[in-house]
Coordinates of C-alpha atoms in Angstrom, one line a residue:
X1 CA 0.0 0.0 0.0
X2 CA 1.5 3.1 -1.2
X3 CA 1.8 6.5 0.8
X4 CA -1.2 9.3 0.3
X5 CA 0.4 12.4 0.8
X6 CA -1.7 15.0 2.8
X7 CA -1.4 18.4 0.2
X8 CA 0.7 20.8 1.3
X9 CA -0.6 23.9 3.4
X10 CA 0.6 27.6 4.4
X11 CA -1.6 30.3 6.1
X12 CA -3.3 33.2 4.1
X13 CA -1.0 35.2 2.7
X14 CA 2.2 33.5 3.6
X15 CA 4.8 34.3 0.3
X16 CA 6.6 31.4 -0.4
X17 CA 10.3 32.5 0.8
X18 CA 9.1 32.6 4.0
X19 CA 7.2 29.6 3.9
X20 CA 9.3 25.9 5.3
X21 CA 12.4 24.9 3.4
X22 CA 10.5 21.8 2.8
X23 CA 7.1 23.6 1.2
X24 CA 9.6 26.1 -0.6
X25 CA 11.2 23.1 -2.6
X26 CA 8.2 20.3 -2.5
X27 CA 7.5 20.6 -6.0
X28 CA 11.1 19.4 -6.6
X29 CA 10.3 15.9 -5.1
X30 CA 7.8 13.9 -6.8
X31 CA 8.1 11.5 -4.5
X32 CA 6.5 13.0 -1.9
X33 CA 3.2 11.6 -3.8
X34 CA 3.9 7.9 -2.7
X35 CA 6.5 8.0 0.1
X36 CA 8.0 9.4 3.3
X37 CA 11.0 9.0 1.6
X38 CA 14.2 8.2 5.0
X39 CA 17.0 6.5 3.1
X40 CA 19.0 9.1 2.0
X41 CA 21.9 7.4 3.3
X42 CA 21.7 4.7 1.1
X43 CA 20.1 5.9 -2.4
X44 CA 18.0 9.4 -2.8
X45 CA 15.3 10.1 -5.1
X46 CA 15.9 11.9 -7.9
X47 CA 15.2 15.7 -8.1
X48 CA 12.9 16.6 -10.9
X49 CA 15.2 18.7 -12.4
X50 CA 17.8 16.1 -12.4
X51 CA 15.3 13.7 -13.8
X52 CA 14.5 16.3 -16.6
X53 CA 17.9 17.0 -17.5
X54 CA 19.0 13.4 -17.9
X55 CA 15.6 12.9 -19.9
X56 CA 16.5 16.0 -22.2
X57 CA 19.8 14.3 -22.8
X58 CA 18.7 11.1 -23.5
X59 CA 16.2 12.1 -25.6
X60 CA 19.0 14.3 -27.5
X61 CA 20.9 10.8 -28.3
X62 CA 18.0 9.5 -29.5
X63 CA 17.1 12.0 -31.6
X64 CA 20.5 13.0 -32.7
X65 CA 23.1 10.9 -31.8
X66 CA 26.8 13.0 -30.8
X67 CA 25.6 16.0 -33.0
X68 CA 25.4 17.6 -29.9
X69 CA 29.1 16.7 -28.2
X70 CA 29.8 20.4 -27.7
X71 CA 27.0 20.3 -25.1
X72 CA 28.4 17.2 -23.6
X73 CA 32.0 18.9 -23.0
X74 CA 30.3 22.0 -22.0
X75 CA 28.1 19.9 -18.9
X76 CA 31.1 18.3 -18.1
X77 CA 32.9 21.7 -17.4
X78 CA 29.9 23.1 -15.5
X79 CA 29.8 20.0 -13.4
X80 CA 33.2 20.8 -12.0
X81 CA 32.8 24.5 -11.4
X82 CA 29.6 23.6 -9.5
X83 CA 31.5 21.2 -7.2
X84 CA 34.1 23.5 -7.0
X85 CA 31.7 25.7 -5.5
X86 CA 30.3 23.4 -3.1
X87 CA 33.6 22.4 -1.2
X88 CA 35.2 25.4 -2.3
X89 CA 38.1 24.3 -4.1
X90 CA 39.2 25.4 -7.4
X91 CA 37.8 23.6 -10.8
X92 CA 41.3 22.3 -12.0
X93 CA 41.5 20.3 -8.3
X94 CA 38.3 18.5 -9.6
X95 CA 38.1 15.4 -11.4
X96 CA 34.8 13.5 -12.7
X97 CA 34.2 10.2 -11.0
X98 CA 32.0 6.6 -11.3
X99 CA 31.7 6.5 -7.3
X100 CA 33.6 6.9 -4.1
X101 CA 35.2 4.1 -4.2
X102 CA 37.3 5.1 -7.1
X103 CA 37.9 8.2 -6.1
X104 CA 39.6 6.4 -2.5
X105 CA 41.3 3.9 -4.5
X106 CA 43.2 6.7 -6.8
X107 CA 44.3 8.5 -3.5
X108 CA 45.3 5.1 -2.0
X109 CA 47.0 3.5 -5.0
X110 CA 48.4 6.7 -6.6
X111 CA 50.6 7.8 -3.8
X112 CA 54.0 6.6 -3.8
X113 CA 54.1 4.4 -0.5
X114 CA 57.1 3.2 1.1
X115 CA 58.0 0.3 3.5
X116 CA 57.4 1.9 7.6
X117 CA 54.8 4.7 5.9
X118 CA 52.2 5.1 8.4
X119 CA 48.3 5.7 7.7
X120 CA 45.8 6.8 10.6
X121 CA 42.3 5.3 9.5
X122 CA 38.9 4.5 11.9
X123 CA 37.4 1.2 12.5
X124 CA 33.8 2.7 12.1
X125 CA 34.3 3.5 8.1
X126 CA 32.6 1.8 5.7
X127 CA 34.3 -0.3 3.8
X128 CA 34.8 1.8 0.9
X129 CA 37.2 3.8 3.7
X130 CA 38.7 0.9 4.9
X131 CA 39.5 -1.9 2.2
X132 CA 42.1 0.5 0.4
X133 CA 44.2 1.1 3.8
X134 CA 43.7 -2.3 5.2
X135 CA 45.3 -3.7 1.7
X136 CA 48.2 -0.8 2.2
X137 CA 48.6 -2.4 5.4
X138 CA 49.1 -6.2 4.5
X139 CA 51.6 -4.8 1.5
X140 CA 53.7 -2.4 3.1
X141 CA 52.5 -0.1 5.3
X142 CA 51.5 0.8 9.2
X143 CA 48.2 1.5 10.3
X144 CA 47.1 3.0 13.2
X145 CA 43.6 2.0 14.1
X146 CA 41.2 4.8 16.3
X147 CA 37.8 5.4 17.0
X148 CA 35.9 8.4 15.5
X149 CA 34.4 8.8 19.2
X150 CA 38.7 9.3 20.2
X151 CA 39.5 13.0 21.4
X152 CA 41.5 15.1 19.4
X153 CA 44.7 14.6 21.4
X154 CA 44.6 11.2 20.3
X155 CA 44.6 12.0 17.1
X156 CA 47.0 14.4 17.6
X157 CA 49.4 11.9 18.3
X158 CA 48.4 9.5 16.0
X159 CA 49.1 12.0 13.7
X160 CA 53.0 12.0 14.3
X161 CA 55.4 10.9 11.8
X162 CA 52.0 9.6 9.7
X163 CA 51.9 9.7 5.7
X164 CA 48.2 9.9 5.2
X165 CA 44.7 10.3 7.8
X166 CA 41.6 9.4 6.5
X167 CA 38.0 9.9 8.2
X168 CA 34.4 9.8 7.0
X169 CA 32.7 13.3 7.3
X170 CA 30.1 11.6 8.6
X171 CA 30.2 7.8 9.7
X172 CA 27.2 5.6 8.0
X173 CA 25.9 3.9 10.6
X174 CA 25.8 5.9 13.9
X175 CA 25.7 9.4 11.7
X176 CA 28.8 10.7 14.2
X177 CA 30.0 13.9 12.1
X178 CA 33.7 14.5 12.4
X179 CA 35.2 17.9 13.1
X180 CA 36.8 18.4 9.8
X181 CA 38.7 21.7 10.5
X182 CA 40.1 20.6 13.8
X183 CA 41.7 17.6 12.3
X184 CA 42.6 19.2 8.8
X185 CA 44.6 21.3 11.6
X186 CA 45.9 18.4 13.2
X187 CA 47.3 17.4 9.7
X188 CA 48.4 20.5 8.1
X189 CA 50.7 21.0 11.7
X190 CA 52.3 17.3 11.1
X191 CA 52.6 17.3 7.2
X192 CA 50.3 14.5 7.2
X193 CA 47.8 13.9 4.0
X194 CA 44.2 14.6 5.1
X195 CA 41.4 12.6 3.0
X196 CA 38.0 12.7 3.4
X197 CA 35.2 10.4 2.3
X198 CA 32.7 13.1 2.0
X199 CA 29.6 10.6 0.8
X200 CA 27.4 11.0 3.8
X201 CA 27.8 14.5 4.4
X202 CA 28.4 16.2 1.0
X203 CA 25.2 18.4 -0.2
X204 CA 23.8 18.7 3.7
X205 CA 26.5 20.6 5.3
X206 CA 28.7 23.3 4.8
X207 CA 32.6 21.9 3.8
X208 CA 35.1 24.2 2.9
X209 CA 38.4 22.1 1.9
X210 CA 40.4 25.3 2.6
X211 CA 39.4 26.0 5.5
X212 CA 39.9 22.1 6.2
X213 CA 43.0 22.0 5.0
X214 CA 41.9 19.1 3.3
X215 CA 44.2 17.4 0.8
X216 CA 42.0 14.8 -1.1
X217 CA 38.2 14.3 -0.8
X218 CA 35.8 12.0 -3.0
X219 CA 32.1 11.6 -2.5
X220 CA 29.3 10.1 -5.1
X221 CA 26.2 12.0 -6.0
X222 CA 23.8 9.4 -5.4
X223 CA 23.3 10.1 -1.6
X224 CA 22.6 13.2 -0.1
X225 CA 23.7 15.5 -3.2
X226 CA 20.3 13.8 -4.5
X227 CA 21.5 12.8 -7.5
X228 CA 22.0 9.8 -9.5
X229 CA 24.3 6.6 -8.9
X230 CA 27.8 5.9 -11.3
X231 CA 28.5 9.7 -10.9
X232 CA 31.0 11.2 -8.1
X233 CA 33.6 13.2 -7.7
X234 CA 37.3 13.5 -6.4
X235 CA 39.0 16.7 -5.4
X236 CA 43.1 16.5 -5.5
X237 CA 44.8 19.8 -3.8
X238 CA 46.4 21.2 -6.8
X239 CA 50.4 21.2 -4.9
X240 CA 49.6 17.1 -4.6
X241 CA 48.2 16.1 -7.8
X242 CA 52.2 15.3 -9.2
X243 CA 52.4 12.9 -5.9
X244 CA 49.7 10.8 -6.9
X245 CA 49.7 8.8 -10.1
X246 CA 46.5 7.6 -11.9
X247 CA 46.7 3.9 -11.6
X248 CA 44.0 3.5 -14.0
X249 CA 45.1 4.7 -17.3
X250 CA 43.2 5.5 -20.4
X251 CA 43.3 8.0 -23.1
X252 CA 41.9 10.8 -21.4
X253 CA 44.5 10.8 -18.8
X254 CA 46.4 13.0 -20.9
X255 CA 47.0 16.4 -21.8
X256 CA 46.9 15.7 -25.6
X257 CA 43.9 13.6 -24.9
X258 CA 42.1 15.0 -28.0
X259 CA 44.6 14.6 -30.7
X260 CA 44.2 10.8 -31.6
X261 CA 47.3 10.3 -33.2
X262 CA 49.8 11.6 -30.3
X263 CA 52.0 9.5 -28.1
X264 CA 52.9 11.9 -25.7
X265 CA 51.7 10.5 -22.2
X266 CA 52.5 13.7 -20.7
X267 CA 49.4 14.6 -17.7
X268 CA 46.5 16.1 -17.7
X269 CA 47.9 19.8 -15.7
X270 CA 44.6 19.3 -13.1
X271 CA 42.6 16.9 -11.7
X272 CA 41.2 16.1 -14.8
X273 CA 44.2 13.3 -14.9
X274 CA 42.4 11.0 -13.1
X275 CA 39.7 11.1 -15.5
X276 CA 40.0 7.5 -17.4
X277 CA 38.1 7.6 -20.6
X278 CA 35.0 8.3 -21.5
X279 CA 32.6 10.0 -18.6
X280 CA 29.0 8.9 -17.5
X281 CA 27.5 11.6 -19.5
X282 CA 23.8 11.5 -18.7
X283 CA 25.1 11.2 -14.7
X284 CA 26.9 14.2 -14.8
X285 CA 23.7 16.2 -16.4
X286 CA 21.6 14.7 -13.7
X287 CA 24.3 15.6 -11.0
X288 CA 25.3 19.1 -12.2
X289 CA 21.2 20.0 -12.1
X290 CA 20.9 18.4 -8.3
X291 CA 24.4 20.2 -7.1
X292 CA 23.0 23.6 -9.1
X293 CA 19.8 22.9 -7.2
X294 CA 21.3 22.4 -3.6
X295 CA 23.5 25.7 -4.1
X296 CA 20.5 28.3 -5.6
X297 CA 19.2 26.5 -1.8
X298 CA 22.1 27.0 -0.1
X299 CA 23.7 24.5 2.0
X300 CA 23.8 26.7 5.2
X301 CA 19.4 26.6 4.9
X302 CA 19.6 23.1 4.0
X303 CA 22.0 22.0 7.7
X304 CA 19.9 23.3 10.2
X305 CA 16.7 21.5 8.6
X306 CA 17.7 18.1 8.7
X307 CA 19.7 18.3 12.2
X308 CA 16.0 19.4 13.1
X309 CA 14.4 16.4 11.7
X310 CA 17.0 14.1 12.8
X311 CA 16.4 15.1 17.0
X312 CA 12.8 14.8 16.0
X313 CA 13.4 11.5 14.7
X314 CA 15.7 10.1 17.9
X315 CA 13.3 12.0 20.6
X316 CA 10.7 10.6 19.3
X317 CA 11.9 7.0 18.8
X318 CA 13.2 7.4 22.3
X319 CA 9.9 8.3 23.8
X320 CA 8.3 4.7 22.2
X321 CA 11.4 2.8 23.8
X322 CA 13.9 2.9 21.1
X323 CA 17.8 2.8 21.6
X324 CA 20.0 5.9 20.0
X325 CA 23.1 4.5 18.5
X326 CA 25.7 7.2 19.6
X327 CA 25.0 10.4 21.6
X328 CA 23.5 13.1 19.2
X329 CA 26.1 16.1 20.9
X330 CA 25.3 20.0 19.3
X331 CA 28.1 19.4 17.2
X332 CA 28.7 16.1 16.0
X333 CA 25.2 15.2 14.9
X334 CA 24.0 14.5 11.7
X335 CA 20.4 13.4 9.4
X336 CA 21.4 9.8 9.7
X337 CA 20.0 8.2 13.2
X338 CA 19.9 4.5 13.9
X339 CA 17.6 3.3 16.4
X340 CA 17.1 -0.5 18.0
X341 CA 14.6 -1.4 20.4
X342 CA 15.2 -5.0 22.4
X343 CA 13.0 -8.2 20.9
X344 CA 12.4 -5.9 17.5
X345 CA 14.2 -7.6 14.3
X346 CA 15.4 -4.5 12.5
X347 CA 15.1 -5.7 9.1
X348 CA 10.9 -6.6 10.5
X349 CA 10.8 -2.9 11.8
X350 CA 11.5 -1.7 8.0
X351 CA 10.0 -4.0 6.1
X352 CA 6.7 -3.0 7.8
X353 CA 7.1 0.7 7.6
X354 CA 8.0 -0.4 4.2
X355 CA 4.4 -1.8 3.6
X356 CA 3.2 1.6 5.1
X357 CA 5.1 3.8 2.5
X358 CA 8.1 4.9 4.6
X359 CA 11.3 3.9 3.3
X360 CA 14.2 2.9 5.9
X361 CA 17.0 0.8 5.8
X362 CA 18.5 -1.8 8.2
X363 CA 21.8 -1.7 9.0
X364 CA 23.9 -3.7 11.1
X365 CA 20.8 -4.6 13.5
X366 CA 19.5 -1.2 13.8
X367 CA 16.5 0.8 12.2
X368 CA 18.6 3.7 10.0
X369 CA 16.6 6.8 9.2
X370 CA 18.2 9.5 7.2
X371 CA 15.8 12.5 6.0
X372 CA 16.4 15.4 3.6
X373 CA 15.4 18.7 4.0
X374 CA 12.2 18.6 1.6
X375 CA 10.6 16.2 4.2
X376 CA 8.4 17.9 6.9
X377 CA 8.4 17.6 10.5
X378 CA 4.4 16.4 10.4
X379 CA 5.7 13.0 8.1
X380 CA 8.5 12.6 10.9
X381 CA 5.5 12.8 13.0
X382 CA 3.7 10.1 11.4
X383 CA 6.9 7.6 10.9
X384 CA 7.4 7.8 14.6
X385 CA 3.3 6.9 15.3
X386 CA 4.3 3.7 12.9
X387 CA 7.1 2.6 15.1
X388 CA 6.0 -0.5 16.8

C-alpha cells in the first residue's frame, strides 16, 4: 500500500520564501506523492530537475546521436565548477568520478608508499574507507587504528610521523559527524595527507576544503547531493596532484587527450588526470542539475533542517522505547539516526514501515533513518506513530 500524501498547506497570505524549506522546494520531489521517503543514506530520489535533465539528454541521443558533443563537453565543465563551488576548491582540483570508491582507491593507489609509511584510519568506516588502507597495510604499510568517538589529542598523536589520515565526514551507521577543521589542523601541523570520504555528508553541510585544510576528498552523488548513482567526484589539492599517479590509465588521462594520433603521455595539468576515458555523460547532467539545485538553496538553509528532523526523529523513537546509536552532541550530529529497540528484528521494523510507504534501511541490526530537508516535521510525526 503506497503513501497518500496529505497536500501541502501555508496560512493566508504567507509568500513562499518565508514559507518551510521543505514547502519552498516540494515541488522538486515527486516522491512526496507515494512516500515518506528516509534513506537518503543509502540511495535518494531523484530531483525533478535532475530527472528532466538526464531525460532531455537522453532524448538528444536519440534523436540525434553526438551531434550535440559540444554540449556534452560544456556539462562536463559546468559540473566541476559547481562542485568547485560546493567544497570550495578550485575547478582544475576537480576530477569527474563513477563513485567513491574510485575516487579512494586513486588516493590510495596513486601515492608513492614506502616500506614503515604510516596511515591513521577509523574502525567505524565503511568499507569503501577501509578496504584500500587495510590492503596498504598487508603490503607495506602501518596503520594506526582509532575510533571516530577518540578525542583530538589522540589524534594528535596518532598523527605524528604519519603519511596519510583518513575519516568519513560523517560515519554511515551511527551518523557521528567529524570535526573536519580541527583535524585538517591536526594534519596540516604534522605534514600529514588529510582525506575525506565526504559521501554521507556532501550536499547537507557546509565543507570548505580550505578552510579544512583538506588534501583529497571523493564523495558520489547518489546520496545526499540527491543525484544519480555511477557519478561522483574526487577533489586533488592542486600542490599534490604530481604525488599521486592515476593507476587507472586511459586516453583521457592525458593532456593531448584529444589529438588521436599523439603518443605523448604527458598529464593532464589538473585533476582532470584521473579522468580515465569516456565519462558517464547522462550522470553528470543529472548531478550538475541536483548540485546547481542544492547551491541556488544554499547548504547553510539546507543544515539546520535536517539536524531538526534528525532530533525529532531520535526524541521521538526514544519516547516509544527505542535505543539511539551514539550520543546526538550540538556538534557532531547529523540526518542519519539509527535506532534499536530489544526483541524488534530491524530488518521486520523496515520491512513494515516499508508496507506503510516509509522507506528505511536496516543496517547492522539497527532501524537507520536519514531524511532530507524537503521532508516535513508532520511525516516525521507520522513515521514515529508507525514505530512499533
Amino acid at each position: 500500500m503506497g503513501f497518500q500524501q496529505t497536500p501541502a498547506k501555508t496560512d493566508a497570505g504567507l509568500s513562499l520564501a518565508a514559507a518551510p524549506l521543505w514547502h519552498q522546494y516540494r515541488d522538486e520531489f515527486p516522491v512526496t506523492e507515494h512516500l515518506i521517503y528516509l534513506n537518503h543514506a543509502a540511495v535518494a530520489p531523484l530531483t525533478k530537475r535532475a530527472a528532466l535533465a538526464m531525460q532531455a539528454y537522453a532524448e538528444d541521443a536519440l534523436q540525434f546521436g553526438s551531434l550535440h558533443y559540444d554540449q556534452w563537453l560544456d556539462t562536463y565543465e559546468r559540473l566541476r565548477i559547481a562542485v568547485a563551488r560546493l567544497i570550495g576548491a578550485q575547478r582544475g582540483e576537480i576530477a569527474l568520478m563513477k563513485n567513491t570508491s574510485e575516487g579512494i582507491a586513486t588516493v590510495a593507489m596513486g601515492l608513492d608508499w614506502r616500506p614503515g609509511d604510516r596511515i591513521v584510519a577509523f574502525r567505524e568506516e565503511f568499507p569503501a574507507n577501509f578496504y584500500p588502507w587495510k590492503r596498504l597495510e598487508a603490503n607495506r604499510c602501518s596503520i594506526e587504528w582509532l575510533s571516530v568517538r577518540d578525542p583530538l589529542e589522540a589524534i594528535d598523536l596518532a598523527c605524528t610521523g604519519a603519511k596519510l589520515l583518513a575519516i568519513s565526514f560523517v560515519q554511515y551507521l551511527s551518523g557521528f559527524r567529524a570535526d573536519l577543521n580541527a583535524i585538517g589542523e591536526i594534519c596540516q601541523r604534522h605534514g600529514c595527507f588529510f582525506f575525506v570520504d565526504a559521501i554521507q555528508g556532501l550536499g547537507v553541510f557546509p565543507l570548505d576544503v580550505e578552510a579544512a585544510h583538506i588534501d583529497g576528498l571523493a564523495a558520489d552523488g547518489h546520496k545526499w547531493m540527491l543525484g544519480p548513482e555511477g557519478c561522483g567526484i574526487l577533489y586533488v589539492r592542486k600542490q599534490n596532484q604530481d604525488a599521486i599517479f592515476p593507476r587507472e590509465f586511459g586516453w583521457t588521462n592525458v593532456a593531448g587527450y584529444n589529438d588521436y594520433a599523439s603518443r605523448d603521455m604527458t598529464l593532464r595539468p589538473d585533476a582532470g588526470r584521473y579522468e580515465c576515458g569516456t565519462l558517464n555523460t547522462i550522470g553528470c547532467y543529472g548531478l550538475l542539475a541536483s548540485i546547481e539545485l542544492l547551491l541556488e538553496i544554499g547548504i547553510d538553509r539546507i543544515a539546520p533542517v535536517v539536524l531538526a528532523l534528525g532530533d525529532q526523529l531520535a526524541e521521538g523513537a526514544q519516547r516509544k522505547g527505542y535505543a539511539v546509536l551514539g550520543d546526538r552532541e550540538l556538534e557532531s550530529r547529523s540526518g542519519i539516526v539509527a535506532v534499536q529497540k530489544p526483541g524488534l528484528d530491524s530488518r521486520h521494523i523496515v520491512h513494515d514501515l516499508k508496507q506503510r510507504g516509509i522507506v528505511t534501511a536496516p543496517r547492522q541490526g539497527w532501524v537507520r533513518l536519514s531524511p532530507h530537508f524537503y521532508i516535513s516535521p508532520e511525516e516525521i510525526e507520522r513515521v514515529i506513530d508507525a514505530l512499533p
